[in-house]
Amino acid sequence: MSEQLVPVAPPAGEVSEVARLPELSPQQSHQVVELVFRFFCSLRLTLANLLLLFLAMIAGTFVNPQNDSLVNIERAFAGRTTLLWSYRTFELYDLFHSWWFTALLLSLALNLIACSIERLPRIYYLVRYPETRFDRVVGLRLKVTGAPSAISADAVSDELRRRRFSVRRTGDDIFAEKGRYSRFGVWLVHISLLLILGGGIFGRLTAFEGTVNVPQGGGQADAFIERRPDGGQFRHRLMDGKGARFFVQCDDFRLKEFEPGRPKAFESDLRLFRRMPDGSAGEELARQTIRVNEPLRYAGLTFYQASYQQLERAPRARISVLDKTTGTQQALLVAPSQPIEAADGLSYQLVDYQEDFAGLGPAVQVVRIEEPPGTPRSTDGKPSAAAKITSFWVFNKRPDFDRDNRPDRFAFRFDHITPYYATGLQIARDPSTPIVYLGCFALFGGIGIAFYTSHKRIWAHVASGKISLGGAAHRNLEAFSGEFEELCDALGVPRPAPRKGAQAAA
Amino acid sequence: MAELVAIDREAQPQAVRHAAWEAPFNRAQPFYLGMILYVLAALVLFASWLWKPLPLQRAAFGVLAAGAVVHTAGLAARMALQGRPPVTNLYSSAIFVGWCAVLVGIVLERLYRRGFGTAVAAACGFVSLIIAHHLTGDGDTMEMMRAVLDSNIWLATHVVTITIGYSGTFLAGMLAAGYALRRHLAPRADPATTRSLVSMVYGVICFSLFFSFVGTVLGGIWADQSWGRFWGWDPKENGALLIVLWNAIILHARWGGYVRERGLMAMAVFGNVVTSVSWFGVNMLGIGLHSYGFMEKAFWPLSTFIASQLVLMTLCLVPPLRSHASAKLTSARS
């Protein structure tokens, strides 16, 4: 037995055989392209793609339905290496953005592109250069041949025109058609699906969403947090298209409930301000009350009312303070014991609340603290020994009582007690939406044309007292056969004999 | 008491007027009556297959139409009382799905006149009203809306369109189920009827593909308007897209000639499974932004339903159970 010696390394100057593709003649390379193209424009691939997409979507709905991040999954499945390996490799924690799901979508897109390339010229030639002679058309299901008739070719043409066909005559041959655009319905469907898929892929690269909680009563935020499915967090600063920064301020938040614990509606008064380079607030950019289904949009960002959160266990009081010297009134939402700095050396604090104060309804007790002029600001918030401290009650049902009865520069009104909330905003950006919208609306039209219209053609040959008539529709032949029979009746031609076992055309 | 009513009347005149109508509506039980009429229509039609086909078939159609009228009246009354589009919760979606299926079934019957449209429409109407009956829960079917759903424009467009899509898919599935039973119970079935059944199923699938797709897109637009994103792979969104995909798969398989009569029917039956899962299954998961009708109770009924559909799919595919020879004989003779 002889052993053949095989060189371990390729001879100098040559690349390894494994890495080198076989050299192809022009003809062969054409065949390869052809094969690849055939593969991508086959209906079999379409079906396989759709089925895989269907299965993947079922998997995506039931695997990780709570959208747990990878970090949490690793914690939950600690020690189960195979499971964790598959979670990481196939990105099951975020299946819809995994590499293989994207590959599936890409394959579907290639499939669509190949199909469109293959179909469009064919459709175009079919429509542009139709077979106009009756005797050259084969396989007609609706056909009457050689029926004796005295009708002239002109009369047949007129009858067809009356039925809104566009008619061409070459000698004794008449060719009439209508609904040519119907052939392009499928093509429109494919193009619009491509737009949607393309928009989706563009969106994957550019869209993001995150959340931020902003306390009511003037809370501000200039960034929001995006939680990535792999457990990472990303902080986005609020900025417009030109990179100028701004911030969102929640002036007020209101919750309406059917009954405690069943929210009916909630809304926030938002304002957007420019953030100046020194950190101060600049001009007001936008102002809107947002609700569920009514977001604020600014600079491509959508501020959506997503949730709310009670910040402090103690409720706050909604009051307004009138400065009698200037006549200005200020609405405030204050916590118990929170100092209200009204003027230099003069401050107030809410210290008590009674649901029904001696039969006079809801009321709050306010403490007035007046420091003698020149007292330095206390560091611990406590009044100094020299401070003059008085207290009074403010009644909800008697709004002018405090103004009229208490000699002071500032007069108080008390509206009601309310929990202190932060509004939960979801902030999102998706620049791909217009493309997707365009695709969707084109698709509506495409499906409508593709399903509910058809390209109808009639061939006729009129000569020496005989007429032959044939008809075809590329969709819904059953409906067209009725139309064809009517045409036969109108021309005085016998109806075509019903063919046995004729399949209802799809 | 009288004083209280007077105060109410002054504050919310419309609500009081509605309340005056709500009690007779509840007493009349239009959906219960509709249910009875649908059963009756089905029974008359079954009788027609055994005895005196033509007059009984017409009578069955009449009873079905009466049921549809009652069903429509009930639906319209609900809309007037609530001042909302027809679908506001799981209960009303069941009523609406049945209503659409009945209407499309009536159209099919007018087109094909084989009694099959009547049978399937009656079955759809009955089943959906039964389901609705079991969804009533604590009895209040006109409860307040969740904040996220409180938008009449989108309820009227997206929810209604997508529900029509559900209903079309169910109707196709029911037609196919009828085909499966007929194959085994009546082996001498007339091939022309079989052909029209196939084209009915095909047409209804096209119809439901269109509506479920438009509905899904409208849902995306709603999501974009209110949440700032068109698509988020939320379970309910996936459910809607799964119905679209499944219908598209059926059509492509048929266009490519990969399935014929039996395959088409089996796939149409599977459409029932897809639709029921995305209709109820997502709510049972209780996850995602859309799970507004959480219910655990439905797990076993849903599983039973899915199992029954799998049996029907098998019945579509296997050779007829009843003596095949006699069928062959008749077809040879004709």
Coordinates of C-alpha atoms in Angstrom, one line a residue, chain A:
Chain A
M1 CA 0.0 0.0 0.0
S2 CA 1.6 3.2 -1.1
E3 CA 1.0 6.4 0.7
Q4 CA 0.5 9.5 -1.2
L5 CA 2.4 12.5 0.1
V6 CA 0.3 15.6 0.5
P7 CA 2.1 18.9 1.0
V8 CA 1.1 20.4 4.4
A9 CA 1.5 23.9 3.1
P10 CA 0.7 25.3 -0.3
P11 CA 3.7 25.9 -2.5
A12 CA 5.2 29.4 -2.2
G13 CA 3.4 32.0 -4.1
E14 CA 0.0 30.3 -3.9
V15 CA -2.8 30.8 -1.5
S16 CA -4.3 27.9 0.4
E17 CA -6.7 25.9 -1.7
V18 CA -9.3 26.1 1.0
A19 CA -9.5 29.9 0.9
R20 CA -9.5 30.1 -2.9
L21 CA -12.8 30.0 -4.7
P22 CA -12.9 27.9 -7.8
E23 CA -12.2 30.0 -10.9
L24 CA -15.3 30.3 -12.9
S25 CA -15.7 30.9 -16.6
P26 CA -17.9 33.8 -17.5
Q27 CA -20.7 31.4 -18.3
Q28 CA -20.3 29.6 -14.9
S29 CA -20.2 32.8 -12.9
H30 CA -23.4 33.8 -14.7
Q31 CA -24.9 30.5 -13.5
V32 CA -23.9 31.2 -9.9
V33 CA -25.5 34.6 -10.0
E34 CA -28.5 33.0 -11.6
L35 CA -28.6 30.4 -8.9
V36 CA -28.4 32.9 -6.1
F37 CA -31.0 35.1 -7.7
R38 CA -33.3 32.1 -8.3
F39 CA -32.9 31.2 -4.6
F40 CA -33.9 34.7 -3.5
C41 CA -36.9 35.1 -5.8
S42 CA -38.4 31.7 -5.1
L43 CA -41.8 31.6 -3.5
R44 CA -40.5 28.7 -1.5
L45 CA -38.1 31.1 0.3
T46 CA -41.0 33.5 0.8
L47 CA -43.0 30.8 2.5
A48 CA -40.0 29.7 4.6
N49 CA -39.3 33.3 5.6
L50 CA -42.9 33.9 6.6
L51 CA -43.2 30.7 8.5
L52 CA -39.9 31.3 10.4
L53 CA -41.0 34.9 11.1
F54 CA -44.3 33.5 12.4
L55 CA -42.6 31.0 14.7
A56 CA -40.0 33.5 15.9
M57 CA -42.8 36.0 16.8
I58 CA -44.6 33.3 18.8
A59 CA -41.3 32.6 20.5
G60 CA -40.6 36.3 21.1
T61 CA -44.0 36.7 22.7
F62 CA -43.6 33.9 25.2
V63 CA -39.9 34.0 25.8
N64 CA -39.1 36.7 28.3
P65 CA -42.5 38.3 28.2
Q66 CA -41.7 40.7 31.1
N67 CA -38.7 42.1 29.2
D68 CA -36.3 41.2 31.9
S69 CA -32.9 42.5 31.2
L70 CA -30.0 40.1 30.7
V71 CA -28.6 40.9 34.1
N72 CA -31.7 39.7 35.8
I73 CA -31.9 36.6 33.6
E74 CA -28.3 35.8 34.5
R75 CA -29.2 36.1 38.2
A76 CA -32.3 33.9 37.8
F77 CA -30.7 31.1 35.8
A78 CA -27.3 31.2 37.6
G79 CA -25.5 27.9 37.1
R80 CA -27.5 26.7 34.1
T81 CA -24.8 27.3 31.6
T82 CA -26.5 25.9 28.4
L83 CA -29.6 28.0 29.0
L84 CA -27.6 31.1 29.6
W85 CA -25.3 30.4 26.7
S86 CA -28.4 30.2 24.4
Y87 CA -29.8 33.4 25.9
R88 CA -26.6 35.2 25.2
T89 CA -25.8 33.8 21.8
F90 CA -29.2 34.1 20.4
E91 CA -30.0 37.3 22.3
L92 CA -33.2 35.7 23.6
Y93 CA -33.5 38.5 26.2
D94 CA -34.3 40.8 23.4
L95 CA -35.3 38.4 20.6
F96 CA -36.9 41.0 18.4
H97 CA -33.6 42.9 18.1
S98 CA -31.4 39.8 18.0
W99 CA -29.0 39.3 15.1
W100 CA -30.9 36.3 13.8
F101 CA -34.3 38.0 13.8
T102 CA -32.7 40.9 11.9
A103 CA -31.2 38.4 9.5
L104 CA -34.7 36.9 9.0
L105 CA -36.1 40.4 8.2
L106 CA -33.2 41.0 5.8
S107 CA -33.8 37.7 4.1
L108 CA -37.4 38.6 3.6
A109 CA -36.3 42.0 2.2
L110 CA -33.9 40.4 -0.2
N111 CA -36.6 38.0 -1.2
L112 CA -38.9 40.9 -1.9
I113 CA -36.3 42.8 -3.9
A114 CA -35.5 39.7 -6.0
C115 CA -39.1 39.0 -6.7
S116 CA -39.7 42.6 -7.7
I117 CA -36.7 42.6 -10.0
E118 CA -37.9 39.4 -11.6
R119 CA -41.5 40.4 -11.9
L120 CA -41.5 44.0 -12.9
P121 CA -40.0 43.7 -16.4
R122 CA -42.2 40.7 -17.1
I123 CA -45.3 42.6 -16.1
Y124 CA -44.1 45.6 -18.0
Y125 CA -43.6 43.6 -21.2
L126 CA -46.8 41.8 -20.8
V127 CA -48.7 45.0 -20.5
R128 CA -46.7 47.0 -23.1
Y129 CA -46.5 44.3 -25.8
P130 CA -49.6 42.2 -25.5
E131 CA -50.5 39.4 -27.8
T132 CA -53.2 41.0 -30.0
R133 CA -54.1 38.2 -32.3
F134 CA -56.8 35.7 -31.3
D135 CA -55.3 32.8 -33.1
R136 CA -52.0 33.1 -31.3
V137 CA -53.5 33.1 -27.8
V138 CA -53.5 29.7 -26.1
G139 CA -55.2 28.3 -23.1
L140 CA -58.2 30.5 -23.0
R141 CA -60.9 29.3 -20.6
L142 CA -63.6 31.6 -22.1
K143 CA -63.7 31.0 -25.8
V144 CA -66.2 30.9 -28.7
T145 CA -64.8 29.9 -32.1
G146 CA -66.3 30.3 -35.5
A147 CA -69.8 31.3 -34.5
P148 CA -71.8 32.4 -37.6
S149 CA -72.6 36.1 -37.2
A150 CA -73.3 39.0 -39.4
I151 CA -71.8 41.6 -37.0
S152 CA -69.0 43.8 -38.4
A153 CA -65.7 44.4 -36.7
D154 CA -66.6 48.0 -36.3
A155 CA -69.7 47.1 -34.3
V156 CA -67.7 44.7 -32.1
S157 CA -65.1 47.5 -31.4
D158 CA -67.9 50.0 -30.6
E159 CA -69.6 47.5 -28.2
L160 CA -66.2 46.9 -26.5
R161 CA -65.6 50.7 -26.2
R162 CA -69.0 51.1 -24.8
R163 CA -68.0 48.7 -22.1
R164 CA -65.0 50.9 -21.3
F165 CA -62.4 48.7 -22.9
S166 CA -59.5 50.3 -24.8
V167 CA -59.6 48.7 -28.2
R168 CA -56.8 48.0 -30.8
R169 CA -57.6 46.8 -34.3
T170 CA -55.2 45.1 -36.7
G171 CA -57.1 44.0 -39.8
D172 CA -59.7 41.4 -38.7
D173 CA -58.3 41.1 -35.3
I174 CA -59.6 43.1 -32.3
F175 CA -57.8 43.3 -29.0
A176 CA -59.4 45.0 -26.1
E177 CA -58.3 45.4 -22.5
K178 CA -59.0 47.2 -19.3
G179 CA -57.6 47.4 -15.8
R180 CA -54.0 47.2 -16.9
Y181 CA -52.9 48.9 -13.6
S182 CA -54.2 45.9 -11.8
R183 CA -51.1 44.0 -12.8
F184 CA -48.9 46.4 -10.9
G185 CA -50.8 45.8 -7.6
V186 CA -48.5 43.0 -6.6
W187 CA -45.6 45.1 -7.4
L188 CA -46.9 48.0 -5.3
V189 CA -47.4 45.6 -2.5
H190 CA -43.8 44.5 -2.7
I191 CA -42.4 48.0 -2.9
S192 CA -44.4 49.2 0.1
L193 CA -43.4 46.1 2.1
L194 CA -39.8 47.0 1.4
L195 CA -40.5 50.5 2.6
I196 CA -41.9 49.2 5.8
L197 CA -39.0 46.8 6.3
G198 CA -36.5 49.4 5.4
G199 CA -38.1 51.9 7.8
G200 CA -38.1 49.3 10.5
I201 CA -34.4 48.6 10.0
F202 CA -33.7 52.4 9.9
G203 CA -35.7 52.7 13.1
R204 CA -33.7 50.0 14.8
L205 CA -30.6 52.0 14.3
T206 CA -31.9 55.4 15.2
A207 CA -34.9 55.1 17.6
F208 CA -34.7 55.1 21.4
E209 CA -37.0 55.6 24.3
G210 CA -36.5 56.2 28.0
T211 CA -38.2 57.4 31.1
V212 CA -37.9 60.1 33.7
N213 CA -39.9 61.1 36.7
V214 CA -40.4 64.8 37.2
P215 CA -41.9 66.1 40.5
Q216 CA -45.0 68.2 40.2
G217 CA -44.9 71.8 41.3
G218 CA -41.9 72.9 39.3
G219 CA -39.7 69.8 39.1
Q220 CA -37.2 69.8 36.3
A221 CA -35.3 67.2 34.2
D222 CA -32.8 67.7 31.4
A223 CA -32.0 64.0 30.7
F224 CA -33.8 60.7 30.7
I225 CA -32.7 57.1 31.2
E226 CA -32.9 54.4 28.5
R227 CA -32.9 50.9 29.9
R228 CA -31.2 48.6 27.4
P229 CA -32.4 45.0 27.3
D230 CA -28.9 43.7 28.1
G231 CA -29.2 45.4 31.5
G232 CA -27.2 48.5 30.5
Q233 CA -28.6 52.0 31.2
F234 CA -28.0 55.0 28.9
R235 CA -28.5 58.6 29.9
H236 CA -29.8 60.8 27.1
R237 CA -29.6 64.6 27.4
L238 CA -32.5 66.5 26.1
M239 CA -31.4 68.4 23.0
D240 CA -33.0 69.5 19.8
G241 CA -31.8 68.6 16.3
K242 CA -29.0 71.2 16.4
G243 CA -27.6 70.0 19.7
A244 CA -29.0 72.9 21.8
R245 CA -29.9 71.6 25.2
F246 CA -33.3 72.1 26.9
F247 CA -35.1 70.9 30.0
V248 CA -38.7 69.9 30.9
Q249 CA -40.5 71.3 33.8
C250 CA -43.6 69.9 35.3
D251 CA -45.7 72.7 36.6
D252 CA -48.6 70.6 37.8
F253 CA -49.9 67.1 37.8
R254 CA -53.6 66.1 38.2
L255 CA -55.0 62.6 38.9
K256 CA -58.7 61.9 38.4
E257 CA -60.0 58.6 39.8
F258 CA -63.2 56.7 39.5
E259 CA -62.6 55.6 43.0
P260 CA -59.4 55.4 45.0
G261 CA -57.0 53.1 43.2
R262 CA -58.8 53.2 39.8
P263 CA -57.3 56.0 37.8
K264 CA -59.7 57.5 35.2
A265 CA -57.2 59.9 33.7
F266 CA -54.0 61.8 34.6
E267 CA -52.4 64.7 33.1
S268 CA -49.4 67.0 33.5
D269 CA -48.7 70.6 32.6
L270 CA -45.4 70.6 31.0
R271 CA -43.1 73.4 29.8
L272 CA -39.9 73.1 27.9
F273 CA -37.2 75.7 28.4
R274 CA -33.8 76.3 26.7
R275 CA -30.9 75.5 29.0
M276 CA -28.4 78.4 28.8
P277 CA -24.6 77.6 28.8
D278 CA -24.4 78.9 32.4
G279 CA -27.0 76.4 33.5
S280 CA -29.8 78.9 33.9
A281 CA -33.2 78.7 32.2
G282 CA -33.6 80.4 28.8
E283 CA -36.7 81.1 26.7
E284 CA -39.8 78.9 26.9
L285 CA -39.8 76.6 23.9
A286 CA -43.1 74.7 24.3
R287 CA -46.0 74.4 26.7
Q288 CA -48.7 71.7 26.8
T289 CA -50.9 69.7 29.1
I290 CA -50.2 66.1 28.3
R291 CA -52.5 63.2 28.8
V292 CA -52.5 59.6 27.9
N293 CA -53.0 59.6 24.1
E294 CA -52.0 63.3 23.9
P295 CA -48.2 63.6 24.1
L296 CA -46.1 66.7 23.7
R297 CA -43.9 66.7 20.6
Y298 CA -40.8 68.8 20.3
A299 CA -37.7 68.5 18.1
G300 CA -38.6 64.9 17.1
L301 CA -39.0 63.9 20.7
T302 CA -42.3 62.7 22.1
F303 CA -43.1 63.3 25.7
Y304 CA -45.7 60.8 26.7
Q305 CA -47.7 60.6 29.9
A306 CA -46.8 57.1 30.9
S307 CA -47.2 56.8 34.7
Y308 CA -47.1 58.7 38.0
Q309 CA -45.6 58.1 41.4
Q310 CA -46.4 59.4 44.8
L311 CA -43.2 61.0 46.2
E312 CA -43.9 61.6 49.8
R313 CA -46.2 59.8 52.2
A314 CA -47.3 63.1 53.7
P315 CA -49.7 65.1 51.4
R316 CA -49.1 68.6 50.4
A317 CA -51.4 71.6 50.5
R318 CA -52.4 73.6 47.5
I319 CA -52.4 77.3 48.6
S320 CA -52.1 80.7 47.1
V321 CA -50.3 83.6 48.6
L322 CA -51.4 87.2 47.8
D323 CA -48.9 90.0 48.2
K324 CA -51.1 93.0 49.2
T325 CA -48.4 95.6 48.4
T326 CA -47.8 94.4 44.8
G327 CA -51.1 92.6 44.2
T328 CA -49.3 89.6 42.8
Q329 CA -50.7 86.2 43.6
Q330 CA -48.7 83.0 43.7
A331 CA -50.0 79.4 43.6
L332 CA -47.9 76.9 45.7
L333 CA -47.9 73.3 46.6
V334 CA -46.2 73.0 49.9
A335 CA -45.2 70.2 52.2
P336 CA -45.8 70.4 56.0
S337 CA -43.2 72.5 57.7
Q338 CA -41.7 73.6 54.4
P339 CA -40.6 77.2 54.8
I340 CA -42.2 79.7 52.5
E341 CA -39.8 82.6 52.1
A342 CA -42.2 85.4 51.5
A343 CA -40.0 88.4 52.0
D344 CA -36.7 89.3 53.7
G345 CA -36.9 88.0 57.2
L346 CA -40.5 86.9 56.8
S347 CA -41.4 83.3 56.3
Y348 CA -44.4 81.0 56.8
Q349 CA -44.8 77.3 57.5
L350 CA -47.9 75.0 57.3
V351 CA -48.0 73.1 60.5
D352 CA -51.4 71.5 60.8
Y353 CA -54.4 70.4 58.8
Q354 CA -58.0 69.7 60.0
E355 CA -60.6 68.1 57.8
D356 CA -63.3 69.9 59.6
F357 CA -62.2 72.8 61.8
A358 CA -65.0 73.6 64.3
G359 CA -67.7 73.0 61.6
L360 CA -66.1 75.4 59.2
G361 CA -64.7 72.8 56.8
P362 CA -61.1 72.0 55.8
A363 CA -58.5 74.3 57.1
V364 CA -54.7 74.6 57.5
Q365 CA -52.8 76.2 60.3
V366 CA -50.0 78.5 59.2
V367 CA -47.1 79.8 61.4
R368 CA -45.7 83.2 60.7
I369 CA -42.1 83.8 61.6
E370 CA -40.8 87.3 61.5
E371 CA -37.1 87.8 62.3
P372 CA -35.9 91.2 63.5
P373 CA -34.1 93.1 60.7
G374 CA -30.5 92.2 60.4
T375 CA -30.7 88.7 61.8
P376 CA -28.4 86.4 59.8
R377 CA -30.1 83.5 58.1
S378 CA -30.3 80.5 60.3
T379 CA -28.3 77.5 59.2
D380 CA -30.5 74.8 60.8
G381 CA -33.8 76.3 59.6
K382 CA -35.0 77.0 63.1
P383 CA -36.1 80.6 64.0
S384 CA -33.8 82.6 66.2
A385 CA -34.7 83.5 69.8
A386 CA -35.6 87.0 68.8
A387 CA -38.1 86.0 66.2
K388 CA -41.7 87.0 66.5
I389 CA -43.9 83.9 66.0
T390 CA -47.6 83.9 65.5
S391 CA -50.1 81.4 64.0
F392 CA -53.4 81.5 62.3
W393 CA -55.9 79.3 60.4
V394 CA -56.8 79.5 56.7
F395 CA -60.2 78.1 55.7
N396 CA -61.0 76.5 52.4
K397 CA -64.7 77.6 52.4
R398 CA -63.9 81.2 53.2
P399 CA -61.3 82.2 50.6
D400 CA -61.2 85.9 51.5
F401 CA -61.3 85.5 55.3
D402 CA -57.6 85.7 55.8
R403 CA -57.2 88.7 53.5
D404 CA -60.0 90.7 55.1
N405 CA -59.4 89.8 58.8
R406 CA -55.6 89.5 59.4
P407 CA -53.5 92.6 59.1
D408 CA -50.4 91.3 57.2
R409 CA -48.6 92.0 54.0
F410 CA -49.3 88.5 52.8
A411 CA -52.8 86.9 52.7
F412 CA -53.3 83.1 52.3
R413 CA -55.9 81.0 50.6
F414 CA -56.2 77.2 51.0
D415 CA -57.5 75.1 48.2
H416 CA -57.1 71.4 49.1
I417 CA -54.8 68.7 50.4
T418 CA -53.3 66.4 47.8
P419 CA -50.7 63.7 47.6
Y420 CA -47.4 64.8 46.1
Y421 CA -46.7 63.2 42.8
A422 CA -44.0 63.0 40.2
T423 CA -45.2 62.6 36.7
G424 CA -43.8 59.6 34.8
L425 CA -42.8 60.7 31.4
Q426 CA -41.8 58.4 28.6
I427 CA -39.6 60.1 26.1
A428 CA -39.1 58.6 22.7
R429 CA -37.6 59.4 19.3
D430 CA -38.3 57.4 16.1
P431 CA -37.4 59.2 12.9
S432 CA -38.3 56.1 10.8
T433 CA -42.1 56.7 11.3
P434 CA -42.7 58.7 8.1
I435 CA -41.2 56.0 5.9
V436 CA -43.2 53.3 7.6
Y437 CA -46.4 55.4 7.3
L438 CA -45.7 55.9 3.6
G439 CA -45.2 52.2 3.1
C440 CA -48.3 51.3 5.0
F441 CA -50.6 53.6 3.0
A442 CA -49.0 52.4 -0.3
L443 CA -49.6 48.9 0.9
F444 CA -53.3 49.5 1.5
G445 CA -53.6 50.7 -2.1
G446 CA -51.5 47.8 -3.3
I447 CA -53.5 45.1 -1.5
G448 CA -56.8 46.7 -2.7
I449 CA -55.6 46.7 -6.3
A450 CA -54.1 43.2 -6.0
F451 CA -57.1 41.6 -4.4
Y452 CA -60.0 43.4 -5.9
T453 CA -59.2 44.4 -9.4
S454 CA -58.1 42.4 -12.4
H455 CA -56.7 42.9 -15.9
K456 CA -59.3 41.9 -18.3
R457 CA -58.6 41.1 -22.0
I458 CA -60.9 40.3 -24.9
W459 CA -59.7 39.0 -28.3
A460 CA -62.0 38.8 -31.3
H461 CA -61.6 37.8 -34.9
V462 CA -64.3 38.8 -37.3
A463 CA -64.1 37.6 -40.9
S464 CA -66.4 36.2 -43.6
G465 CA -69.6 36.1 -41.5
K466 CA -68.0 34.3 -38.6
I467 CA -66.8 35.6 -35.2
S468 CA -64.4 34.1 -32.7
L469 CA -64.3 35.6 -29.3
G470 CA -62.0 34.9 -26.3
G471 CA -61.6 36.5 -22.9
A472 CA -59.2 36.3 -20.0
A473 CA -58.9 37.9 -16.6
H474 CA -55.7 37.4 -14.5
R475 CA -57.8 37.3 -11.3
N476 CA -61.3 36.3 -10.3
L477 CA -62.1 34.6 -13.6
E478 CA -65.5 33.5 -12.2
A479 CA -66.7 37.1 -12.0
F480 CA -65.3 37.9 -15.4
S481 CA -67.0 34.9 -17.0
G482 CA -70.3 36.6 -16.1
E483 CA -69.2 39.8 -17.8
F484 CA -68.0 37.8 -20.8
E485 CA -71.4 36.1 -21.2
E486 CA -73.1 39.5 -21.1
L487 CA -70.8 40.6 -23.9
C488 CA -71.6 37.4 -25.9
D489 CA -75.3 38.2 -25.5
A490 CA -74.8 41.8 -26.6
L491 CA -73.0 40.7 -29.7
G492 CA -75.5 37.9 -30.5
V493 CA -72.8 35.3 -30.1
P494 CA -73.7 32.0 -28.3
R495 CA -72.3 31.8 -24.7
P496 CA -69.2 29.6 -24.3
A497 CA -70.1 26.1 -23.1
P498 CA -69.4 25.7 -19.4
R499 CA -66.2 23.6 -19.0
K500 CA -66.5 20.6 -16.8
G501 CA -64.5 20.8 -13.6
A502 CA -63.3 24.3 -14.2
Q503 CA -61.5 25.4 -11.1
A504 CA -62.5 28.6 -9.5
A505 CA -59.6 30.8 -10.4
A506 CA -57.6 32.2 -7.6

